[in-house]
Coordinates of C-alpha atoms in Angstrom, one line a residue:
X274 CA -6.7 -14.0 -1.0
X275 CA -9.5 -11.8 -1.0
X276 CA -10.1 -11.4 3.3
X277 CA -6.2 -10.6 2.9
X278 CA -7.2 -8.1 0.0
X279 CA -10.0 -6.3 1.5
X280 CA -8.3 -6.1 5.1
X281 CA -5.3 -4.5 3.3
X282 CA -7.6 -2.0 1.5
X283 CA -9.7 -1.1 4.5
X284 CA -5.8 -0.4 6.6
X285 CA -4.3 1.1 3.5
X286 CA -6.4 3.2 2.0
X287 CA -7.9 5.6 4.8
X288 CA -3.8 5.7 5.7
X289 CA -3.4 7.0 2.2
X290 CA -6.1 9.3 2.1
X291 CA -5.4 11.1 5.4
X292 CA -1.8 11.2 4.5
X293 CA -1.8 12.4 0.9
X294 CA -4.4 15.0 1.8
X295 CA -3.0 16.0 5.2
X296 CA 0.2 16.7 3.2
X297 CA -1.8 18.7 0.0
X298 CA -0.4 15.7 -2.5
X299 CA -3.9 14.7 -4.0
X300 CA -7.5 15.8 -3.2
X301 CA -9.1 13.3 -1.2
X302 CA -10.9 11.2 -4.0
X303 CA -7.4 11.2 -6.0
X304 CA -6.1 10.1 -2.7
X305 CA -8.7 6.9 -2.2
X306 CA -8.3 5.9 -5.9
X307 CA -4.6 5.6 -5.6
X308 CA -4.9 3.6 -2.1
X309 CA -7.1 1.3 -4.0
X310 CA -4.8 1.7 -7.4
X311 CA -1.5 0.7 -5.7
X312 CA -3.2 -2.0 -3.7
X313 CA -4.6 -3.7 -6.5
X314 CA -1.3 -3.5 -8.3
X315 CA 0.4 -4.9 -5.7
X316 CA -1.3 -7.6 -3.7
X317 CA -2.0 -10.1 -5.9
X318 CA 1.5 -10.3 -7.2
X319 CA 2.6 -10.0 -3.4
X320 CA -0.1 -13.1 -2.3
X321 CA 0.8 -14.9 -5.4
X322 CA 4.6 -14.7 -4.4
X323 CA 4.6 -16.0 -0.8
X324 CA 2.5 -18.8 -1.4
X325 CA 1.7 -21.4 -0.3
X326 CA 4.2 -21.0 3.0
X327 CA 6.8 -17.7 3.4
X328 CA 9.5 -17.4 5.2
X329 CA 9.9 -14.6 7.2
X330 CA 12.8 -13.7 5.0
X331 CA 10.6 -13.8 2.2
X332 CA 7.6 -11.7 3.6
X333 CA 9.8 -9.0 4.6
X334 CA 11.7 -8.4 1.3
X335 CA 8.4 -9.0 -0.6
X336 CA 7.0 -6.6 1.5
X337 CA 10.0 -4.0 1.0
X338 CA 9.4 -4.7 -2.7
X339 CA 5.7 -3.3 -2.5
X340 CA 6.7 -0.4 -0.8
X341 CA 8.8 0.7 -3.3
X342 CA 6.7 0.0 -5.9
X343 CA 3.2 1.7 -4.6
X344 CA 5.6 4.7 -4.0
X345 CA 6.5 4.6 -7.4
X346 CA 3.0 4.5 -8.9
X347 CA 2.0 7.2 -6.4
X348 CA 5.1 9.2 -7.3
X349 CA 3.7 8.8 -11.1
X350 CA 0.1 9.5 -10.3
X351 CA 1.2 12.6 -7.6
X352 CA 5.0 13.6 -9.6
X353 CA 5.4 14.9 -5.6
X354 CA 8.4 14.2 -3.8
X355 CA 9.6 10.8 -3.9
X356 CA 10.7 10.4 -0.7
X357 CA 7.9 11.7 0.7
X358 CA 5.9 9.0 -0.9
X359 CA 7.9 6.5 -0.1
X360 CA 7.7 7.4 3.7
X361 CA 3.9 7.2 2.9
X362 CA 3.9 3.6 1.3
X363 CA 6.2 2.7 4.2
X364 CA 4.1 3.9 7.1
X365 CA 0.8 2.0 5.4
X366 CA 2.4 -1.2 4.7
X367 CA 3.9 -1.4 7.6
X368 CA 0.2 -0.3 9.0
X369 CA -1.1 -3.2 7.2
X370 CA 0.7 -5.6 7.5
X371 CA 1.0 -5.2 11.6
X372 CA -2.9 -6.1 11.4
X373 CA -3.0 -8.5 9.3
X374 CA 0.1 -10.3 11.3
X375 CA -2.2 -10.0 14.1
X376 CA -5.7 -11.5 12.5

């Protein structure tokens, strides 16, 4: 779990970062402490879900589930608009999870 934790933060969080500052949602530390934030929060629940084996099925409704969720917590850290941040949780999940599909 923790490769799969540290490969998700080092995707995630620079995709955060650039994005949330790019679009003047949070300064750039706010922006890194919410990739990590929201990561934390959702991974281990998200690793501890699939295991041992997932379906595809599984995987990708687990993985809609954490979408929604890290764009809720940003959306409670940020109060910016929601589907903004949810296009944001989208694009680095979807980041994330590409790579780690891959390694």
């Amino acid at each position: 779990m923790i490769p799969a934790l540290l490969l998700t933060l080092a995707v995630e969080v620079p995709l955060y970062v650039l994005t949330l500052t790019a679009l003047r949602l949070a300064a750039w530390r706010k922006a890194a402490l919410l990739g990590v934030a929201v990561n934390l929060l959702t991974h281990p629940v998200l690793w501890w879900s699939l295991a041992p084996r997932p379906s595809a099925g599984a995987l990708w409704g687990a993985e809609a589930a954490v979408v929604v969720v890290e764009a809720a917590a940003l959306w409670l850290a940020c109060r910016r608009d929601p589907a903004l941040l949810l296009v944001t949780s989208l694009g680095a999940n979807a980041a994330s999870v590409l790579i780690g599909l891959v390694f």
